[in-house]
mmCIF file of C-alpha atoms in Angstrom:
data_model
loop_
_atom_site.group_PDB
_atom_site.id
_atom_site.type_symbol
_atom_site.label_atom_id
_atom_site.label_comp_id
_atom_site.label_asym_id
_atom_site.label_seq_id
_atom_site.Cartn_x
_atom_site.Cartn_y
_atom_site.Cartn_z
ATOM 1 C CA UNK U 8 0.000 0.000 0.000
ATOM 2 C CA UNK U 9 1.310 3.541 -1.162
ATOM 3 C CA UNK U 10 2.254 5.229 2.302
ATOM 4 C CA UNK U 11 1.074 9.145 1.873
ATOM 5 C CA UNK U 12 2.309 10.718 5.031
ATOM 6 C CA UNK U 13 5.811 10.251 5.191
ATOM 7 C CA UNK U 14 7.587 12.993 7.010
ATOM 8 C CA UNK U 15 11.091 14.620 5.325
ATOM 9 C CA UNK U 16 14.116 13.696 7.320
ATOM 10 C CA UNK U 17 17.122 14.987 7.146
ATOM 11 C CA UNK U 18 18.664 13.152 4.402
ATOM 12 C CA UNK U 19 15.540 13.576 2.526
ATOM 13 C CA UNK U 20 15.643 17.125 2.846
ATOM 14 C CA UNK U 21 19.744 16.852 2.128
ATOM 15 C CA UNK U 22 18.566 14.890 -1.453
ATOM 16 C CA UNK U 23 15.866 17.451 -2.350
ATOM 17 C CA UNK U 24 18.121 20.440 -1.499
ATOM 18 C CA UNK U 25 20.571 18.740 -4.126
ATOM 19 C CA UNK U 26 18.129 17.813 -7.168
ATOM 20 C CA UNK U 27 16.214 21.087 -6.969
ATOM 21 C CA UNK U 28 19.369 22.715 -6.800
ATOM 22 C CA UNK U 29 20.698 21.233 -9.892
ATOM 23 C CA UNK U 30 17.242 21.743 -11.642
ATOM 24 C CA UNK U 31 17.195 25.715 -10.551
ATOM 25 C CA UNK U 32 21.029 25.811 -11.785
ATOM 26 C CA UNK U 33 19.947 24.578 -15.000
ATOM 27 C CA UNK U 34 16.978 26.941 -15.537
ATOM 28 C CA UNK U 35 18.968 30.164 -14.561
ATOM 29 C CA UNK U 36 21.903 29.010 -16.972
ATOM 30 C CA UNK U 37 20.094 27.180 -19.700
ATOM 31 C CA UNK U 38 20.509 30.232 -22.139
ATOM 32 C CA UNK U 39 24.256 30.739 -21.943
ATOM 33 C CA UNK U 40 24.324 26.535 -23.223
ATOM 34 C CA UNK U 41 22.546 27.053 -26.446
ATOM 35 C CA UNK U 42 24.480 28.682 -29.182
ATOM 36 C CA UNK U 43 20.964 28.956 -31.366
ATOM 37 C CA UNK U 44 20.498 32.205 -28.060
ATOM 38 C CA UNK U 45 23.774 33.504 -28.828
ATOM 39 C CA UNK U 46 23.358 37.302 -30.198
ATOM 40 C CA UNK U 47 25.306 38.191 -33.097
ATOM 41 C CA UNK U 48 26.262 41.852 -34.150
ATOM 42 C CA UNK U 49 24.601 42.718 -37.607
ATOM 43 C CA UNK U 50 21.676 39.634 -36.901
ATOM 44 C CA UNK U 51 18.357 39.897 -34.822
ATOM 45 C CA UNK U 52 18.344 39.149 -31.541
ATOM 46 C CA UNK U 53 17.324 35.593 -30.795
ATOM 47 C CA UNK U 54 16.451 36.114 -27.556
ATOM 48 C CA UNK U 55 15.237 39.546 -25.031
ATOM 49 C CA UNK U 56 18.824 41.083 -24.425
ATOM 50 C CA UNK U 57 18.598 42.316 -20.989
ATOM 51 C CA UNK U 58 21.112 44.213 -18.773
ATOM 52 C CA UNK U 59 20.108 44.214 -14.909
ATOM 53 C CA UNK U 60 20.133 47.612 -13.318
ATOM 54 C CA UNK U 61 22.985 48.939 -12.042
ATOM 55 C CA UNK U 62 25.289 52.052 -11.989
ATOM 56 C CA UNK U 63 27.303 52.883 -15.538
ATOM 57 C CA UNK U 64 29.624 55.003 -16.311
ATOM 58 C CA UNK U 65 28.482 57.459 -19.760
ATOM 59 C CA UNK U 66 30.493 59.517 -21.755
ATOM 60 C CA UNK U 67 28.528 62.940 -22.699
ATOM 61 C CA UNK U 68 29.586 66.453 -24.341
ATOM 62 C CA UNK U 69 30.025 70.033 -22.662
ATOM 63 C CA UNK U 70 30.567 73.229 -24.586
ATOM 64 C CA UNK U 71 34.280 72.645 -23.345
ATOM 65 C CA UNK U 72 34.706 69.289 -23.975
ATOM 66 C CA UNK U 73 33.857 65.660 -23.180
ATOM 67 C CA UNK U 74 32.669 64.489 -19.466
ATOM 68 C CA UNK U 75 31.938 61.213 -17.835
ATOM 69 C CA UNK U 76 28.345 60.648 -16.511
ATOM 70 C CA UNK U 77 27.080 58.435 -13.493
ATOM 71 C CA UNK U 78 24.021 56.973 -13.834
ATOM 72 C CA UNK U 79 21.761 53.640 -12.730
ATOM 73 C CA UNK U 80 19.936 51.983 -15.691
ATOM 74 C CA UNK U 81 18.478 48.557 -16.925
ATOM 75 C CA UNK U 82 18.780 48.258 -20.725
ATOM 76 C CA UNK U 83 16.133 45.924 -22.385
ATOM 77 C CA UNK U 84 16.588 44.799 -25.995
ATOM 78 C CA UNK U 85 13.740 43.437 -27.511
ATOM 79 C CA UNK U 86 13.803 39.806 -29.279
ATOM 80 C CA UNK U 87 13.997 39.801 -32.871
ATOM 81 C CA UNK U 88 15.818 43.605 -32.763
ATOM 82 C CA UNK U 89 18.589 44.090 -35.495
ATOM 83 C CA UNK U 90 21.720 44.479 -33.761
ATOM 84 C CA UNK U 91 23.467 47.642 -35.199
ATOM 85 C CA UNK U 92 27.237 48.586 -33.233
ATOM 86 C CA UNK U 93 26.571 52.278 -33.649
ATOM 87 C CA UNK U 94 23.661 52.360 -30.975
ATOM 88 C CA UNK U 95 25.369 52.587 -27.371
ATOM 89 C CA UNK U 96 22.256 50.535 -25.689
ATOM 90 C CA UNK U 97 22.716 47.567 -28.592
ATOM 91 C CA UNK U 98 26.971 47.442 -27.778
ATOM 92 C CA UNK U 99 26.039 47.346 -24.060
ATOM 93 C CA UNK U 100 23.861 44.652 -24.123
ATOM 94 C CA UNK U 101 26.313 42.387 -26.779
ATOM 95 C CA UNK U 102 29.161 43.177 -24.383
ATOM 96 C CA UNK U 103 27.116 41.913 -21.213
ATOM 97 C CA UNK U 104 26.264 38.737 -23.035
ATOM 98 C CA UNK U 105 29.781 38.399 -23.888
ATOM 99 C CA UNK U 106 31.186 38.183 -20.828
ATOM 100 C CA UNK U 107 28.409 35.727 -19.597
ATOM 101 C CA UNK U 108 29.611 33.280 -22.459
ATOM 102 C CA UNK U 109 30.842 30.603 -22.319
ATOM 103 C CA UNK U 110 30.038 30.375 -18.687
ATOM 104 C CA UNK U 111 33.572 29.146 -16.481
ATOM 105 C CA UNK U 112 33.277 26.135 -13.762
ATOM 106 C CA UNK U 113 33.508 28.821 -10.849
ATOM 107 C CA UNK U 114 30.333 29.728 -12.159
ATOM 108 C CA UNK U 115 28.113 27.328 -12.486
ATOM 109 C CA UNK U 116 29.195 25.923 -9.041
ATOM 110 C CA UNK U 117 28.569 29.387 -7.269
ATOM 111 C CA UNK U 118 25.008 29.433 -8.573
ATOM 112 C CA UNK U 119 24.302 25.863 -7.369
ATOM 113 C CA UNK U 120 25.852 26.322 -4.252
ATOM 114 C CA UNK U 121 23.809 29.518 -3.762
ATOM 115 C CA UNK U 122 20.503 27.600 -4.392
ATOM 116 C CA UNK U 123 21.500 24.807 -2.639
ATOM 117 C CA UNK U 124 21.615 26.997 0.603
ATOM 118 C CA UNK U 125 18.263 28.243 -0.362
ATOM 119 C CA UNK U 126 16.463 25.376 -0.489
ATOM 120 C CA UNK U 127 18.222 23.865 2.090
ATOM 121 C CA UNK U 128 17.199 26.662 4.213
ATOM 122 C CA UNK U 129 13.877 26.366 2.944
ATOM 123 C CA UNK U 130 13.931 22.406 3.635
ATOM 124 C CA UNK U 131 15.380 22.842 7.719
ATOM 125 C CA UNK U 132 12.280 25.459 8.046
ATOM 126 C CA UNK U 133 9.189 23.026 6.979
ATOM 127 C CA UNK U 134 10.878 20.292 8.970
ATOM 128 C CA UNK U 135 11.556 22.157 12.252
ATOM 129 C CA UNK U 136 8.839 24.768 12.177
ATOM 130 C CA UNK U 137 6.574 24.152 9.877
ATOM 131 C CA UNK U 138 2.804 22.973 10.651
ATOM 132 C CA UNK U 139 2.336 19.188 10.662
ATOM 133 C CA UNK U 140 1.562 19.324 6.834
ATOM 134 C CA UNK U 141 4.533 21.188 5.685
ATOM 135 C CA UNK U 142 6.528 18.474 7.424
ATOM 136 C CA UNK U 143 5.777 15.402 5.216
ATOM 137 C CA UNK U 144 7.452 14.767 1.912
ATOM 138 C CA UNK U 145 4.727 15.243 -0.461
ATOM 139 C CA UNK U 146 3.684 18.906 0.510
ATOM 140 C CA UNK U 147 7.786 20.088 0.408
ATOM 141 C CA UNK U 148 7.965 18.556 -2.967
ATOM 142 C CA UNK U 149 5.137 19.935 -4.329
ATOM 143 C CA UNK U 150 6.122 23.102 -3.078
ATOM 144 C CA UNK U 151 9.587 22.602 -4.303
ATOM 145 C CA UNK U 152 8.216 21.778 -7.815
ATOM 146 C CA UNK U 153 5.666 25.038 -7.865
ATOM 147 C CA UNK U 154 8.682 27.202 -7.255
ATOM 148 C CA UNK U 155 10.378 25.226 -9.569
ATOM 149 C CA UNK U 156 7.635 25.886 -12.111
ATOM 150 C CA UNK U 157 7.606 29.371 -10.939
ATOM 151 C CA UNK U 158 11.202 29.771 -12.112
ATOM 152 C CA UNK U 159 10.685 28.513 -15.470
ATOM 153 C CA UNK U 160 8.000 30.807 -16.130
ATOM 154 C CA UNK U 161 9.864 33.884 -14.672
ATOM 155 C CA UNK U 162 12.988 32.616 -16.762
ATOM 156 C CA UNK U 163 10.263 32.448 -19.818
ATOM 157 C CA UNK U 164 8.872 35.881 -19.611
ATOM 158 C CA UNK U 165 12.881 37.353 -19.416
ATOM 159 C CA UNK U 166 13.868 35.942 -22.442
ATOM 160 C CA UNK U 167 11.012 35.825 -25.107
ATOM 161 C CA UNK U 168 8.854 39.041 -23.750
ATOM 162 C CA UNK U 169 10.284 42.425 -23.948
ATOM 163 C CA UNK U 170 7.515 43.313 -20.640
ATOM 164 C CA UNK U 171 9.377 44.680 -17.739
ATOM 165 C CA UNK U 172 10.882 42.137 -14.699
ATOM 166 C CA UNK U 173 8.651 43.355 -12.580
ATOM 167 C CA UNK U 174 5.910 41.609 -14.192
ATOM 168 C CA UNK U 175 6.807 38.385 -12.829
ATOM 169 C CA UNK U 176 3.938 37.059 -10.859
ATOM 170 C CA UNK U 177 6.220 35.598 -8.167
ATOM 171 C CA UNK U 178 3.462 37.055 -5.495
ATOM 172 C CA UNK U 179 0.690 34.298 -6.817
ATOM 173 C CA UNK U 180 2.742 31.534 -4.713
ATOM 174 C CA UNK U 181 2.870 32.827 -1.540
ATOM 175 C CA UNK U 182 -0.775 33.756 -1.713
ATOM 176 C CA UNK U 183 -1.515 30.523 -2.440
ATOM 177 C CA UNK U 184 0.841 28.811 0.008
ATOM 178 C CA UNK U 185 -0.597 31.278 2.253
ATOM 179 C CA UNK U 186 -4.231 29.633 1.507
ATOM 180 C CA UNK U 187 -3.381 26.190 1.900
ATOM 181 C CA UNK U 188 -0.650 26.454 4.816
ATOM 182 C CA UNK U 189 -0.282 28.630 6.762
ATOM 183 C CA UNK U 190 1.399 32.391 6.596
ATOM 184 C CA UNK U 191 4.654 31.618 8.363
ATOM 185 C CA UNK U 192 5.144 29.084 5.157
ATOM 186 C CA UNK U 193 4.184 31.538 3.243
ATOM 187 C CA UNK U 194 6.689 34.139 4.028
ATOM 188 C CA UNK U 195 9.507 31.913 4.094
ATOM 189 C CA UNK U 196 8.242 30.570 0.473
ATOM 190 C CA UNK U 197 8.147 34.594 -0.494
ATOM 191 C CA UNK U 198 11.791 34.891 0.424
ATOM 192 C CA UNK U 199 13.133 31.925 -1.501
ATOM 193 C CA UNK U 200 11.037 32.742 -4.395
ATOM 194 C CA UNK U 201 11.593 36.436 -4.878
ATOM 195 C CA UNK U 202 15.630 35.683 -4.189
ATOM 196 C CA UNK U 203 15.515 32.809 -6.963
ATOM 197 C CA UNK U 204 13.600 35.114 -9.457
ATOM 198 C CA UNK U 205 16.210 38.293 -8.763
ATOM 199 C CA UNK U 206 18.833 35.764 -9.561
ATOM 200 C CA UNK U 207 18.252 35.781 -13.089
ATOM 201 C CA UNK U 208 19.216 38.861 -13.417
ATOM 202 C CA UNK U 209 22.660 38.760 -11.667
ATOM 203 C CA UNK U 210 20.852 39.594 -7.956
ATOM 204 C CA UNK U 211 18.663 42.226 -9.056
ATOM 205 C CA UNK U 212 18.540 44.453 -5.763
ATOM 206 C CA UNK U 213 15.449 46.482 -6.598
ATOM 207 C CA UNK U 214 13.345 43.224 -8.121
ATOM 208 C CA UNK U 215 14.274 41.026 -5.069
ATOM 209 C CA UNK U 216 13.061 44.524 -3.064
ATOM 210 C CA UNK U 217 9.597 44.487 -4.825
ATOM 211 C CA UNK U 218 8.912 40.946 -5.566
ATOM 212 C CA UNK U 219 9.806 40.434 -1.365
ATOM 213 C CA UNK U 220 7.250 43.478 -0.656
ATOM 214 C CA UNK U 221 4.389 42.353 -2.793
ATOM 215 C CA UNK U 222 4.742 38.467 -1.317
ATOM 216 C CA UNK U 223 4.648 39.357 2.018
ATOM 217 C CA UNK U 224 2.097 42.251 1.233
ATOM 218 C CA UNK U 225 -0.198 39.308 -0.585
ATOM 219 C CA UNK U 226 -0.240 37.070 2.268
ATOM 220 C CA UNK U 227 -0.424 40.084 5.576
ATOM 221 C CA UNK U 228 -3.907 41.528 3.408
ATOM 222 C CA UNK U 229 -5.335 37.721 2.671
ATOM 223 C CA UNK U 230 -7.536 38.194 6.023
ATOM 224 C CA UNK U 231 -9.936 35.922 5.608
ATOM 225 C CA UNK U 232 -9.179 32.520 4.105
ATOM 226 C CA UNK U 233 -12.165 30.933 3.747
ATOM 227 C CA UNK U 234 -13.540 33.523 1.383
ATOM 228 C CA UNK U 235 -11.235 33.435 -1.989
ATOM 229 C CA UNK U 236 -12.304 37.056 -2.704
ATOM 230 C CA UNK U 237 -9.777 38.634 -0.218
ATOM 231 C CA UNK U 238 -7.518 37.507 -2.843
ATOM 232 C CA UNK U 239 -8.438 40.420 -5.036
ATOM 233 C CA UNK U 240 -8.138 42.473 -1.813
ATOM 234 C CA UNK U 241 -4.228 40.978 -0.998
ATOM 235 C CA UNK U 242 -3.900 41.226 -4.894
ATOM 236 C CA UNK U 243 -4.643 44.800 -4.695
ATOM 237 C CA UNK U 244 -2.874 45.755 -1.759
ATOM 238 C CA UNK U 245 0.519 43.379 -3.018
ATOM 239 C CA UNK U 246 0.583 45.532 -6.167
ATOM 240 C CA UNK U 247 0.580 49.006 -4.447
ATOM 241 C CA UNK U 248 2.994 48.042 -1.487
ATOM 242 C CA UNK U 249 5.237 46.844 -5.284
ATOM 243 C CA UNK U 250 4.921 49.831 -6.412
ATOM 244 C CA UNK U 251 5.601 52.099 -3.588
ATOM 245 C CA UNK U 252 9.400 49.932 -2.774
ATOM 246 C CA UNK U 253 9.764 50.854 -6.759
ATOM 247 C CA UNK U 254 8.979 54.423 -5.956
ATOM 248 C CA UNK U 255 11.578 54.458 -3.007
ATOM 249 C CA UNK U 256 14.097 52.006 -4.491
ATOM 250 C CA UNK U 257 14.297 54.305 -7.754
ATOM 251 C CA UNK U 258 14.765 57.451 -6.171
ATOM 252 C CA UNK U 259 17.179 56.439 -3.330
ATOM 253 C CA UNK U 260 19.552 55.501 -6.125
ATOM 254 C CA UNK U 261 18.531 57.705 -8.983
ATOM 255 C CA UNK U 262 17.541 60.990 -6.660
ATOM 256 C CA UNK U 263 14.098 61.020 -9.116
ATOM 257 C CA UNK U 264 11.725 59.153 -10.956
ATOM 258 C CA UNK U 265 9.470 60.377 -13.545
ATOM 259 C CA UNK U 266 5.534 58.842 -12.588
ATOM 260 C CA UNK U 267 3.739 60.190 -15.244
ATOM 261 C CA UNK U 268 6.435 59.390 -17.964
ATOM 262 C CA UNK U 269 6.457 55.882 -17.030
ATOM 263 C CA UNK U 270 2.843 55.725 -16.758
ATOM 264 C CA UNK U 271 2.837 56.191 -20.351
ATOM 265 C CA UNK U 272 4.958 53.449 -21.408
ATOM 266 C CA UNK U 273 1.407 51.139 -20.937
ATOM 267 C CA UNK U 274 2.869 47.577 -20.505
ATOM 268 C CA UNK U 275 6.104 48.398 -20.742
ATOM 269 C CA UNK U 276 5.419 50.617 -17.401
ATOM 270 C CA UNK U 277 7.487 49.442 -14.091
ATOM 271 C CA UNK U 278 5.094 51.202 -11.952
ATOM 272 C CA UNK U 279 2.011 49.682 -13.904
ATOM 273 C CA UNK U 280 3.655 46.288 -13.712
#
């Protein structure tokens, strides 16, 4: 008879640490192993070039001369663009691929080991705090495989979408985890999620800030769990509390943000997304 309440032990939590691990590795790398995802100069893009946000250096023009600029920026090339090297954004975005290929040893084991901790982390949680449910095997790796499938969709929308990051709908998990669990498991679920999504962007500091804000946002407003409407309410409320760490993020590194100009940009809007 098929036993369905078998609770994770150690070494089963040690053996789903290491095959998620693996399977998240995989995921977060899997475009740097295909050549057919390779950019070429002078070709269209195969893929959604994307550079993470971050501070660059920019050379502009003064009446007197040349000066260097400092400035924070996320440069987003849509798939199936023609490459041209005379356009500064297409040059940056070929040289940050560049240096991601081929991807080195040092790598690849820095990323595994870094998700290994994760769901290790996540897997010493459910067994020594988590409600009775969370503590059998078949709940873990079903949550396991959600975030897993969470991931993959994230990874997805990066790669052939030219939408904003922040359209990930990494907050949908928790909510849900959140619905069947219990909130504790919910916010520790948030955490791992939003840190695996940020991830594919090199540890995007300002996506890991909103996706972690809207998660735990989703599951503090879902009052009432017997009545799946509050999830429109927590939906609501996740989305605003997004926007607002956007608001704050953007202009504690920037010094300004422009609402109204990317209000315009419709779905290509952070704030909207």
């Amino acid at each position: 008879m098929l036993r369905t309440r078998v609770r994770a032990g150690t070494a089963a939590g040690l053996v789903l640490s290491l095959v998620f691990a693996a399977l998240f590795t995989a995921v977060s790398l899997v475009d740097l192993y295909l050549p057919a995802f390779a950019p070429q100069m002078g070709e269209p893009t195969p893929v959604t070039l994307r550079v993470p946000y971050g501070p660059r250096i920019v050379q502009g023009t003064k009446l007197l001369g040349s000066h260097l600029a400092y400035e924070h920026a996320r440069i987003v090339i849509p798939r199936g663009t023609l490459l041209h090297e005379g356009d500064d954004d297409h040059s940056a975005a070929f040289a940050y691929e560049s240096i991601r290929r081929p991807i080195g040893r040092g790598r690849l084991l820095g990323y595994a080991v870094v998700y290994f901790i994760v769901c290790q982390m996540l897997m010493a949680y459910l067994r020594r705090f988590g409600q009775s449910r969370v503590q059998l095997l078949r709940p873990q790796l079903g949550l396991l495989v959600l975030m897993l499938a969470s991931i993959i969709l994230a990874k997805s929308l990066l790669l052939f979408t030219a939408l904003p990051e922040f359209w990930m709908p990494m907050a949908a998990l928790p909510l849900w985890v959140a619905l069947a669990f219990d909130r504790r498991t919910a916010f520790i679920v948030d955490l791992c999620v939003a840190f695996m999504a940020s991830s594919l962007l090199r540890f995007d500091l300002v996506l890991f800030a909103v996706l972690l804000s809207r998660g735990i946002s989703a599951t503090l407003f879902f009052f009432k769990r017997r009545h799946p409407r509050q999830m429109l309410v927590a939906g609501t409320f996740s989305g605003l509390s997004g926007a607002v760490a956007y608001v704050c993020l953007t202009v504690v590194f920037e010094g300004h943000l422009h609402v109204l100009s990317d209000l315009t940009l419709g779905a290509s809007s952070n704030l909207l997304a």
